[in-house]
């Protein structure tokens, strides 16, 4: 089976390495506008050959678009144009609303399955890809009623073979929820990094005191701007709402601190400790 | 050597387990106002016996105060009253300014060494203690010129035997820096947890989509309110400043998102990616 992977970064590369392990006789054709990435992916055994999108997609059983979300939105109609009548197109983007809209009126819409793997690290590029990235993670499939049932089942079985849990969601609802449980985390981390780096200008030795708690909250600030700027742009309304609510919570916490109100801060923290229940569910998966 | 540990939670318990491993013939006397904690610590082999503070401290070579910071501030003068002329008192609190002030005019001030181990987890209580907690972590010693040089060298050697890196700092400067690289991280996490738990009220299934990024940024929201409320109260001015700056960064990021300004958000994130340099230093230690 020929699989064409467009975008040879962390996600595209890890998908390629994953299916190499689970599918028989797979040939991975790599497409990337950055020749260094393609060359590196070839050297690392992520892909078997490099081709242009125009040459690769028509011969592929699956075309996987793993570029930044604004590029996916732009590429998806072209890839659908190119895909063979029995081929399937998927994307691995972290937003789904605009991307699904870009395929909405395409005559081959049924050949597209909208997917979002809840998996990633703060690293990017082909060197960061590894075959276990998707293991025990959740794969969200959006608007499945718009995909051909066989195409959809086929893609689902490929994810299940990667040891993923598949769940379903409306693409609009997806974008709203993911703003809270992923996109907001990234912004909180980037802003935290910015705050402390600012402080470092006057207090040089500030990071001598940073430990694992700091590291954990700021880790996502290492993430790739090329990937995240388009996510923030595409999901701006939902993120703005989530971020607005986050800022309100912080302002109210600041007021509690300014009043040195230990009773109130204890109350708030006790309530939020309920996050243990939530994290238990997530940590089982990872 | 007799060591009296006051407060048998994560830090006190881990210190006891650590020094059991590095010191010969050590006897650990546990003091805790919660009889269940003392009993548990005895069962777990963290301590050898349970005593009252009044009975335990006078016979101890080292008295370690590992209670919440407001309690440390209150207990420190009493423990100094009780300690033998050659004994040493230390505390493991996450703030240092007020605590050092509480000992400032004590006739036995020189028997006190102000310490803050940059180590911890989001768990609490004696069950969460483990002997490796301090390994490869930083121990900050504050205002060392106010401690007896031999007492200070003795405490330093105990931390070095626990494989800690010891560094020095003024207590006021300590509180300012730690607000940025530890206390602020906890607030960002608590507020993130609060924001998403609020959202869950209307969107039940929201956490089905949460992955390791979310988990990493919100992990600290599991932390103990009994420990953290007093820290926020004691270090209110510094935390308020750090939090104010964080909120400003978030507001400016929100504006960028509302304007869908990809160029600007890329610029900001590129700058913050410099946090990699900082995190490399921290992650080597852990």
Coordinates of C-alpha atoms in Angstrom, one line a residue:
Chain A
X1 CA 0.0 0.0 0.0
X2 CA 1.3 3.4 -0.9
X3 CA 0.9 6.2 1.7
X4 CA 1.8 9.7 0.8
X5 CA 2.7 11.9 3.8
X6 CA 2.7 15.7 3.1
X7 CA 4.6 17.5 5.8
X8 CA 7.5 15.5 7.4
X9 CA 7.5 16.9 10.9
X10 CA 6.8 15.4 14.3
X11 CA 3.2 14.2 13.4
X12 CA 3.6 13.2 9.8
X13 CA 6.9 11.5 10.5
X14 CA 5.6 9.7 13.5
X15 CA 2.5 8.5 11.6
X16 CA 4.8 7.2 8.9
X17 CA 7.0 5.3 11.4
X18 CA 3.9 4.0 13.2
X19 CA 2.2 2.5 10.1
X20 CA 5.4 1.1 8.9
X21 CA 5.2 -1.1 12.0
X22 CA 1.5 -2.1 11.7
X23 CA 0.8 -2.4 7.9
X24 CA 2.3 -5.0 5.6
X25 CA 4.1 -3.9 2.4
X26 CA 3.8 -0.2 3.0
X27 CA 5.6 2.3 0.8
X28 CA 5.8 5.8 2.2
X29 CA 6.2 8.7 -0.2
X30 CA 7.3 11.9 1.4
X31 CA 6.3 15.4 0.3
X32 CA 7.7 18.5 1.9
X33 CA 8.4 21.9 0.5
X34 CA 11.6 22.0 2.6
X35 CA 14.2 19.8 0.8
X36 CA 16.3 19.4 4.0
X37 CA 13.3 18.0 5.8
X38 CA 12.6 15.5 3.0
X39 CA 16.3 14.5 2.8
X40 CA 16.5 14.0 6.6
X41 CA 13.2 12.0 6.6
X42 CA 14.7 9.7 3.9
X43 CA 18.0 9.3 5.8
X44 CA 16.0 8.5 9.0
X45 CA 14.0 5.8 7.2
X46 CA 10.8 7.7 7.8
X47 CA 10.0 7.7 4.1
X48 CA 11.0 5.5 1.1
X49 CA 11.1 8.2 -1.5
X50 CA 10.6 11.9 -2.1
X51 CA 8.1 13.1 -4.7
X52 CA 6.1 16.2 -5.6
X53 CA 2.5 16.3 -4.3
X54 CA 1.2 16.1 -7.9
X55 CA 3.1 12.9 -8.6
X56 CA 2.6 11.3 -5.2
X57 CA -1.0 11.8 -4.3
X58 CA -2.6 10.1 -7.4
X59 CA -0.8 6.8 -6.7
X60 CA -1.5 6.8 -2.9
X61 CA -4.1 4.7 -1.1
X62 CA -3.9 7.2 1.8
X63 CA -2.7 10.8 1.6
X64 CA -2.0 12.3 5.0
X65 CA -1.7 16.1 5.2
X66 CA 0.4 16.9 8.2
X67 CA 1.3 20.6 7.6
X68 CA 0.4 23.6 9.7
X69 CA -3.4 24.1 9.8
X70 CA -3.5 27.2 7.5
X71 CA -1.6 25.1 4.9
X72 CA -3.9 22.1 5.4
X73 CA -6.9 24.4 4.7
X74 CA -5.2 25.5 1.5
X75 CA -3.9 22.1 0.4
X76 CA -6.9 19.9 1.1
X77 CA -9.0 20.8 -2.0
X78 CA -5.9 20.2 -4.2
X79 CA -5.1 16.9 -2.6
X80 CA -8.8 15.8 -3.0
X81 CA -8.5 16.8 -6.7
X82 CA -5.5 14.6 -7.0
X83 CA -6.5 11.6 -5.0
X84 CA -7.6 8.4 -6.9
X85 CA -11.4 7.5 -6.7
X86 CA -10.7 4.8 -4.1
X87 CA -8.0 6.7 -2.2
X88 CA -8.6 8.5 1.1
X89 CA -7.3 11.8 2.4
X90 CA -6.8 12.6 6.0
X91 CA -5.2 15.5 7.9
X92 CA -3.7 15.7 11.3
X93 CA -4.5 19.3 12.1
X94 CA -5.3 20.6 15.6
X95 CA -8.3 22.6 14.3
X96 CA -11.1 21.1 12.3
X97 CA -13.8 23.8 11.6
X98 CA -12.1 25.8 8.8
X99 CA -10.4 22.7 7.4
X100 CA -13.7 20.8 7.1
X101 CA -15.3 23.9 5.6
X102 CA -12.5 24.0 2.9
X103 CA -13.6 20.5 1.8
X104 CA -17.3 21.0 2.3
X105 CA -18.4 21.5 -1.3
X106 CA -15.7 19.4 -2.9
X107 CA -17.1 16.7 -5.2
X108 CA -14.8 14.2 -3.5
X109 CA -15.7 15.2 0.1
X110 CA -16.6 11.6 0.9
X111 CA -13.0 10.6 0.3
X112 CA -11.8 12.9 3.2
X113 CA -11.8 11.8 6.8
X114 CA -11.1 14.7 9.2
X115 CA -8.8 13.5 12.0
X116 CA -7.0 15.0 15.0
X117 CA -4.6 12.9 17.0
X118 CA -4.4 14.2 20.6
X119 CA -0.7 13.5 20.6
X120 CA 2.4 15.6 20.3
X121 CA 5.5 16.9 22.0
X122 CA 7.0 20.4 22.2
X123 CA 9.6 19.3 19.5
X124 CA 9.3 19.6 15.8
X125 CA 10.9 18.5 12.5
X126 CA 11.6 15.0 11.2
X127 CA 14.2 14.3 13.9
X128 CA 11.6 14.6 16.6
X129 CA 9.4 11.8 15.0
X130 CA 9.1 8.5 16.7
X131 CA 6.9 5.5 16.1
X132 CA 5.2 5.3 19.5
X133 CA 3.9 8.9 19.5
X134 CA 0.3 7.8 18.9
X135 CA 0.2 4.8 21.2
X136 CA -2.5 4.9 23.9
X137 CA -3.6 8.4 22.6
X138 CA -7.0 9.6 21.5
X139 CA -7.8 10.1 17.8
X140 CA -10.8 12.4 17.2
X141 CA -12.6 11.9 14.0
X142 CA -14.9 14.8 13.0
X143 CA -18.0 14.9 10.9
X144 CA -17.8 11.2 10.1
X145 CA -21.2 11.2 8.5
X146 CA -19.7 13.2 5.6
X147 CA -17.1 10.5 4.9
X148 CA -17.7 7.4 2.9
X149 CA -18.4 4.7 5.4
X150 CA -15.8 2.3 4.0
X151 CA -13.1 5.0 3.9
X152 CA -14.0 6.0 7.4
X153 CA -13.8 2.4 8.7
X154 CA -10.6 1.8 6.9
X155 CA -8.9 4.9 8.5
X156 CA -10.4 4.0 11.9
X157 CA -8.8 0.5 11.7
X158 CA -5.4 2.0 10.9
X159 CA -5.6 4.2 14.0
X160 CA -6.8 1.3 16.1
X161 CA -3.7 -0.7 14.9
X162 CA -1.6 2.2 16.2
X163 CA -3.2 1.5 19.6
X164 CA -5.3 4.6 19.6
X165 CA -8.7 5.1 21.1
X166 CA -11.0 6.6 18.4
X167 CA -13.8 9.0 19.3
X168 CA -16.1 11.1 17.3
X169 CA -17.1 14.7 17.4
X170 CA -18.7 17.5 15.4
X171 CA -15.9 19.7 13.9
X172 CA -17.3 22.9 15.4
X173 CA -17.7 21.4 18.8
X174 CA -14.1 20.0 18.4
X175 CA -12.7 23.5 18.0
X176 CA -14.5 24.9 20.9
X177 CA -13.4 22.1 23.3
X178 CA -9.8 21.9 22.1
X179 CA -9.4 25.7 22.7
X180 CA -9.9 25.0 26.4
X181 CA -7.9 21.8 26.8
X182 CA -5.0 22.3 24.4
X183 CA -4.7 25.7 22.8
X184 CA -5.2 27.6 26.1
X185 CA -2.5 25.5 27.8
X186 CA -0.1 26.6 25.1
X187 CA -0.9 30.2 25.5
X188 CA -0.6 30.0 29.3
X189 CA 2.9 28.5 28.8
X190 CA 4.0 31.0 26.2
X191 CA 2.9 33.9 28.4
X192 CA 4.6 32.4 31.4
X193 CA 7.8 32.0 29.5
X194 CA 7.5 35.6 28.3
X195 CA 6.9 36.9 31.8
X196 CA 9.9 35.2 33.3
X197 CA 12.3 35.9 30.4
X198 CA 11.3 39.6 30.8
X199 CA 12.2 39.4 34.5
X200 CA 15.5 37.8 33.6
X201 CA 16.7 41.0 31.9
X202 CA 17.0 42.7 35.3
X203 CA 17.5 39.6 37.5
X204 CA 20.1 37.5 35.7
X205 CA 20.2 34.6 38.1
X206 CA 16.5 34.0 38.3
X207 CA 16.5 30.6 36.7
X208 CA 19.0 29.1 39.2
X209 CA 15.9 28.7 41.3
X210 CA 13.6 27.1 38.8
X211 CA 12.6 23.5 39.4
X212 CA 10.4 20.8 37.9
X213 CA 7.1 22.7 38.6
X214 CA 8.3 25.7 36.5
X215 CA 9.6 23.3 33.9
X216 CA 6.3 21.5 33.7
X217 CA 4.2 24.7 33.2
X218 CA 6.5 26.3 30.7
X219 CA 7.5 23.2 28.6
X220 CA 4.9 24.0 25.9
X221 CA 6.6 27.4 25.3
X222 CA 9.2 25.4 23.3
X223 CA 6.5 24.6 20.7
X224 CA 6.9 25.6 17.1
X225 CA 5.6 29.0 16.1
X226 CA 5.1 27.9 12.5
X227 CA 2.7 25.3 13.7
X228 CA 0.9 27.3 16.5
X229 CA 0.5 30.8 14.9
X230 CA -1.9 29.3 12.3
X231 CA -3.8 27.4 15.0
X232 CA -4.3 30.5 17.0
X233 CA -5.5 32.3 13.9
X234 CA -7.9 29.6 12.8
X235 CA -9.4 29.1 16.2
X236 CA -9.3 32.7 17.3
X237 CA -12.9 33.1 18.5
X238 CA -12.9 30.0 20.7
X239 CA -9.4 30.7 22.0
X240 CA -10.2 34.3 22.8
X241 CA -13.2 33.2 24.8
X242 CA -11.2 30.6 26.8
X243 CA -8.4 33.1 27.3
X244 CA -10.8 35.8 28.4
X245 CA -12.1 33.4 31.0
X246 CA -8.6 32.4 32.1
X247 CA -7.6 36.1 32.5
X248 CA -10.7 36.7 34.7
X249 CA -9.8 33.7 36.9
X250 CA -6.2 35.1 37.3
X251 CA -7.5 38.6 38.1
X252 CA -9.8 37.2 40.8
X253 CA -6.9 35.2 42.2
X254 CA -4.7 38.3 42.1
X255 CA -7.4 40.1 44.2
X256 CA -7.4 37.3 46.7
X257 CA -3.6 37.5 47.0
X258 CA -3.6 41.3 47.3
X259 CA -6.1 40.9 50.1
X260 CA -4.0 38.2 51.7
X261 CA -7.2 36.2 52.0
X262 CA -6.0 32.8 53.0
X263 CA -9.5 31.4 53.6
X264 CA -10.6 32.4 50.1
X265 CA -7.5 31.1 48.3
X266 CA -7.8 27.8 50.2
X267 CA -11.4 27.6 49.1
X268 CA -10.5 28.2 45.4
X269 CA -7.6 25.7 45.5
X270 CA -9.7 23.1 47.2
X271 CA -12.3 23.3 44.4
X272 CA -9.6 23.2 41.7
X273 CA -8.0 20.1 43.4
X274 CA -10.9 18.3 41.7
X275 CA -8.6 18.3 38.6
X276 CA -7.1 15.2 40.1
X277 CA -10.1 13.3 38.9
X278 CA -9.6 14.6 35.4
X279 CA -5.8 14.0 35.3
X280 CA -6.2 10.5 36.5
X281 CA -8.1 9.7 33.3
X282 CA -5.5 11.4 31.1
X283 CA -2.4 10.0 32.8
X284 CA -3.7 6.4 32.4
X285 CA -3.6 7.0 28.7
X286 CA 0.0 8.3 28.6
Chain B
X1 CA 22.6 11.6 65.8
X2 CA 19.1 12.6 66.7
X3 CA 17.1 14.5 64.1
X4 CA 13.7 16.0 64.9
X5 CA 11.4 16.5 62.0
X6 CA 8.5 18.8 62.6
X7 CA 5.8 18.3 60.0
X8 CA 5.7 14.8 58.4
X9 CA 4.6 15.6 54.9
X10 CA 6.2 15.3 51.5
X11 CA 9.3 17.4 52.4
X12 CA 9.8 16.5 56.0
X13 CA 9.3 12.8 55.3
X14 CA 11.6 12.8 52.3
X15 CA 14.3 14.6 54.2
X16 CA 14.0 11.9 56.9
X17 CA 14.2 9.1 54.4
X18 CA 17.1 10.8 52.6
X19 CA 19.3 11.4 55.7
X20 CA 18.6 7.9 57.0
X21 CA 20.4 6.8 53.9
X22 CA 23.4 9.1 54.1
X23 CA 24.1 9.5 57.9
X24 CA 25.3 6.8 60.3
X25 CA 23.3 6.0 63.4
X26 CA 20.6 8.4 62.8
X27 CA 17.5 8.4 65.0
X28 CA 14.5 10.4 63.6
X29 CA 12.0 11.8 66.0
X30 CA 8.7 12.8 64.4
X31 CA 6.5 15.7 65.5
X32 CA 3.2 16.3 63.8
X33 CA 0.0 17.8 65.2
X34 CA -2.0 15.3 63.1
X35 CA -1.7 11.9 65.0
X36 CA -2.7 10.0 61.8
X37 CA 0.3 11.5 60.0
X38 CA 2.7 10.6 62.8
X39 CA 1.3 7.1 63.0
X40 CA 1.6 6.7 59.2
X41 CA 5.1 8.0 59.2
X42 CA 6.1 5.5 61.9
X43 CA 4.5 2.7 60.0
X44 CA 6.3 3.7 56.8
X45 CA 9.7 3.7 58.6
X46 CA 10.1 7.5 58.0
X47 CA 10.5 8.1 61.7
X48 CA 11.7 6.0 64.7
X49 CA 9.4 7.6 67.4
X50 CA 6.7 10.2 67.9
X51 CA 7.2 12.9 70.5
X52 CA 6.0 16.4 71.3
X53 CA 8.0 19.3 70.1
X54 CA 8.9 20.3 73.7
X55 CA 10.4 16.8 74.4
X56 CA 12.0 16.2 71.0
X57 CA 13.8 19.5 70.1
X58 CA 16.1 19.8 73.2
X59 CA 17.7 16.4 72.4
X60 CA 18.0 16.9 68.7
X61 CA 21.2 17.8 66.9
X62 CA 19.1 19.1 64.0
X63 CA 15.5 20.3 64.2
X64 CA 13.9 20.5 60.8
X65 CA 10.7 22.5 60.5
X66 CA 8.7 21.3 57.5
X67 CA 5.3 22.7 58.2
X68 CA 3.4 25.3 56.0
X69 CA 5.2 28.6 55.9
X70 CA 2.8 30.5 58.2
X71 CA 3.3 27.8 60.8
X72 CA 7.1 27.9 60.4
X73 CA 7.0 31.6 61.0
X74 CA 5.2 31.0 64.2
X75 CA 7.1 27.9 65.4
X76 CA 10.7 29.0 64.6
X77 CA 11.2 31.2 67.7
X78 CA 9.9 28.4 70.0
X79 CA 12.0 25.8 68.3
X80 CA 15.1 28.1 68.7
X81 CA 14.1 28.5 72.4
X82 CA 14.1 24.7 72.8
X83 CA 17.2 23.7 70.7
X84 CA 20.4 22.8 72.6
X85 CA 23.3 25.3 72.5
X86 CA 25.1 23.1 69.9
X87 CA 21.9 22.1 67.9
X88 CA 20.9 23.5 64.6
X89 CA 17.4 24.5 63.4
X90 CA 16.5 24.6 59.7
X91 CA 13.2 25.0 57.9
X92 CA 12.2 23.8 54.4
X93 CA 9.7 26.6 53.6
X94 CA 9.1 28.0 50.1
X95 CA 9.3 31.6 51.4
X96 CA 12.2 33.1 53.3
X97 CA 11.7 36.8 54.0
X98 CA 9.1 36.6 56.9
X99 CA 10.5 33.5 58.3
X100 CA 14.0 35.0 58.6
X101 CA 12.4 38.1 60.1
X102 CA 10.8 35.9 62.8
X103 CA 14.2 34.7 63.9
X104 CA 16.0 38.0 63.4
X105 CA 16.2 39.2 67.0
X106 CA 16.3 35.8 68.6
X107 CA 19.3 35.3 70.9
X108 CA 20.0 32.0 69.2
X109 CA 19.7 33.3 65.6
X110 CA 23.1 31.9 64.8
X111 CA 21.8 28.3 65.4
X112 CA 19.3 28.8 62.6
X113 CA 20.1 28.1 58.9
X114 CA 17.4 29.3 56.5
X115 CA 17.0 26.7 53.7
X116 CA 14.7 26.1 50.7
X117 CA 15.0 23.0 48.7
X118 CA 13.8 23.5 45.1
X119 CA 12.1 20.1 45.1
X120 CA 8.6 18.8 45.5
X121 CA 5.8 17.1 43.7
X122 CA 2.1 18.0 43.6
X123 CA 1.4 15.3 46.2
X124 CA 1.3 15.7 50.0
X125 CA 1.3 13.8 53.3
X126 CA 3.7 11.1 54.6
X127 CA 2.7 8.6 51.9
X128 CA 4.1 10.9 49.2
X129 CA 7.6 11.1 50.8
X130 CA 10.5 9.3 49.1
X131 CA 14.2 9.3 49.7
X132 CA 15.3 10.5 46.3
X133 CA 13.2 13.7 46.3
X134 CA 16.2 16.0 46.9
X135 CA 18.6 14.2 44.6
X136 CA 20.2 16.5 41.9
X137 CA 18.0 19.4 43.1
X138 CA 19.1 22.9 44.2
X139 CA 19.1 23.9 47.9
X140 CA 19.1 27.6 48.5
X141 CA 20.6 28.8 51.7
X142 CA 19.6 32.3 52.7
X143 CA 21.3 35.0 54.7
X144 CA 24.1 32.6 55.6
X145 CA 26.2 35.4 57.2
X146 CA 23.7 35.3 60.1
X147 CA 24.3 31.6 60.8
X148 CA 27.1 30.2 62.9
X149 CA 29.8 29.2 60.3
X150 CA 30.2 25.7 61.7
X151 CA 26.4 25.2 61.9
X152 CA 26.1 26.4 58.3
X153 CA 28.9 24.2 57.0
X154 CA 27.4 21.2 58.8
X155 CA 24.0 21.7 57.3
X156 CA 25.6 22.3 53.9
X157 CA 27.5 19.0 54.1
X158 CA 24.2 17.2 54.9
X159 CA 22.6 18.6 51.8
X160 CA 25.6 17.8 49.7
X161 CA 25.4 14.2 50.9
X162 CA 21.9 14.1 49.6
X163 CA 23.4 15.0 46.2
X164 CA 22.1 18.5 46.2
X165 CA 23.7 21.6 44.7
X166 CA 23.9 24.3 47.3
X167 CA 23.6 28.0 46.4
X168 CA 23.2 31.2 48.4
X169 CA 20.9 34.1 48.4
X170 CA 19.6 37.0 50.3
X171 CA 16.2 36.1 51.8
X172 CA 14.4 39.1 50.3
X173 CA 15.9 38.5 46.8
X174 CA 14.9 34.8 47.3
X175 CA 11.2 35.7 47.7
X176 CA 11.2 38.0 44.7
X177 CA 12.8 35.4 42.4
X178 CA 10.8 32.4 43.6
X179 CA 7.6 34.3 43.0
X180 CA 8.4 34.3 39.3
X181 CA 9.8 30.8 38.9
X182 CA 7.7 28.8 41.3
X183 CA 4.7 30.6 42.9
X184 CA 3.5 32.1 39.6
X185 CA 3.6 28.6 37.9
X186 CA 1.3 27.3 40.6
X187 CA -1.2 30.1 40.2
X188 CA -1.2 29.7 36.4
X189 CA -1.9 26.1 36.9
X190 CA -4.7 26.6 39.5
X191 CA -6.3 29.2 37.3
X192 CA -6.1 27.0 34.2
X193 CA -7.8 24.2 36.2
X194 CA -10.5 26.5 37.4
X195 CA -11.2 27.8 33.9
X196 CA -11.5 24.3 32.4
X197 CA -13.5 22.9 35.3
X198 CA -15.9 25.8 34.9
X199 CA -16.3 24.9 31.2
X200 CA -16.9 21.3 32.1
X201 CA -20.2 22.3 33.7
X202 CA -21.7 23.0 30.3
X203 CA -19.5 20.8 28.2
X204 CA -19.4 17.5 30.0
X205 CA -17.1 15.6 27.6
X206 CA -14.4 18.3 27.4
X207 CA -11.7 16.2 29.0
X208 CA -12.0 13.4 26.6
X209 CA -9.8 15.6 24.4
X210 CA -7.2 16.5 27.0
X211 CA -3.7 15.2 26.4
X212 CA -0.2 15.4 27.8
X213 CA 0.2 19.1 27.1
X214 CA -2.9 20.0 29.2
X215 CA -1.8 17.5 31.9
X216 CA 1.7 19.1 32.1
X217 CA 0.4 22.7 32.5
X218 CA -2.3 21.8 35.0
X219 CA -0.5 19.3 37.1
X220 CA 0.4 21.8 39.9
X221 CA -3.3 22.4 40.5
X222 CA -3.3 19.2 42.4
X223 CA -1.0 20.9 45.0
X224 CA -2.1 21.1 48.7
X225 CA -4.1 24.3 49.6
X226 CA -2.9 24.0 53.2
X227 CA 0.7 24.4 52.0
X228 CA 0.1 27.0 49.2
X229 CA -2.4 29.4 50.8
X230 CA 0.2 30.5 53.4
X231 CA 2.9 30.8 50.7
X232 CA 0.6 33.1 48.7
X233 CA -0.2 35.2 51.8
X234 CA 3.5 35.5 52.9
X235 CA 4.8 36.4 49.5
X236 CA 1.8 38.4 48.4
X237 CA 3.6 41.5 47.2
X238 CA 6.1 39.7 45.0
X239 CA 3.5 37.3 43.6
X240 CA 1.1 40.1 42.9
X241 CA 3.8 41.8 40.8
X242 CA 4.6 38.7 38.9
X243 CA 1.0 37.8 38.4
X244 CA 0.2 41.4 37.2
X245 CA 3.0 41.0 34.6
X246 CA 1.7 37.6 33.5
X247 CA -1.9 39.0 33.1
X248 CA -0.5 41.8 30.9
X249 CA 1.3 39.3 28.7
X250 CA -1.9 37.3 28.4
X251 CA -4.0 40.4 27.5
X252 CA -1.5 41.4 24.8
X253 CA -1.6 37.8 23.5
X254 CA -5.4 37.9 23.5
X255 CA -5.3 41.1 21.4
X256 CA -3.0 39.5 18.9
X257 CA -5.4 36.5 18.7
X258 CA -8.4 38.8 18.4
X259 CA -6.6 40.6 15.5
X260 CA -5.7 37.2 13.9
X261 CA -2.2 38.7 13.6
X262 CA -0.1 35.6 12.7
X263 CA 3.0 37.7 12.1
X264 CA 2.9 39.2 15.6
X265 CA 2.1 35.9 17.3
X266 CA 4.9 34.2 15.5
X267 CA 7.3 37.0 16.6
X268 CA 6.2 36.6 20.3
X269 CA 6.5 32.8 20.2
X270 CA 9.9 32.9 18.5
X271 CA 11.2 35.1 21.2
X272 CA 9.7 32.9 24.0
X273 CA 11.2 29.8 22.4
X274 CA 14.4 31.0 24.0
X275 CA 13.0 29.3 27.1
X276 CA 14.7 26.1 25.6
X277 CA 18.0 27.5 26.8
X278 CA 16.6 27.8 30.4
X279 CA 14.8 24.5 30.4
X280 CA 17.9 22.7 29.3
X281 CA 19.6 23.8 32.5
X282 CA 16.7 22.7 34.7
X283 CA 16.1 19.3 33.0
X284 CA 19.7 18.3 33.4
X285 CA 19.2 18.6 37.1
X286 CA 16.0 16.4 37.2

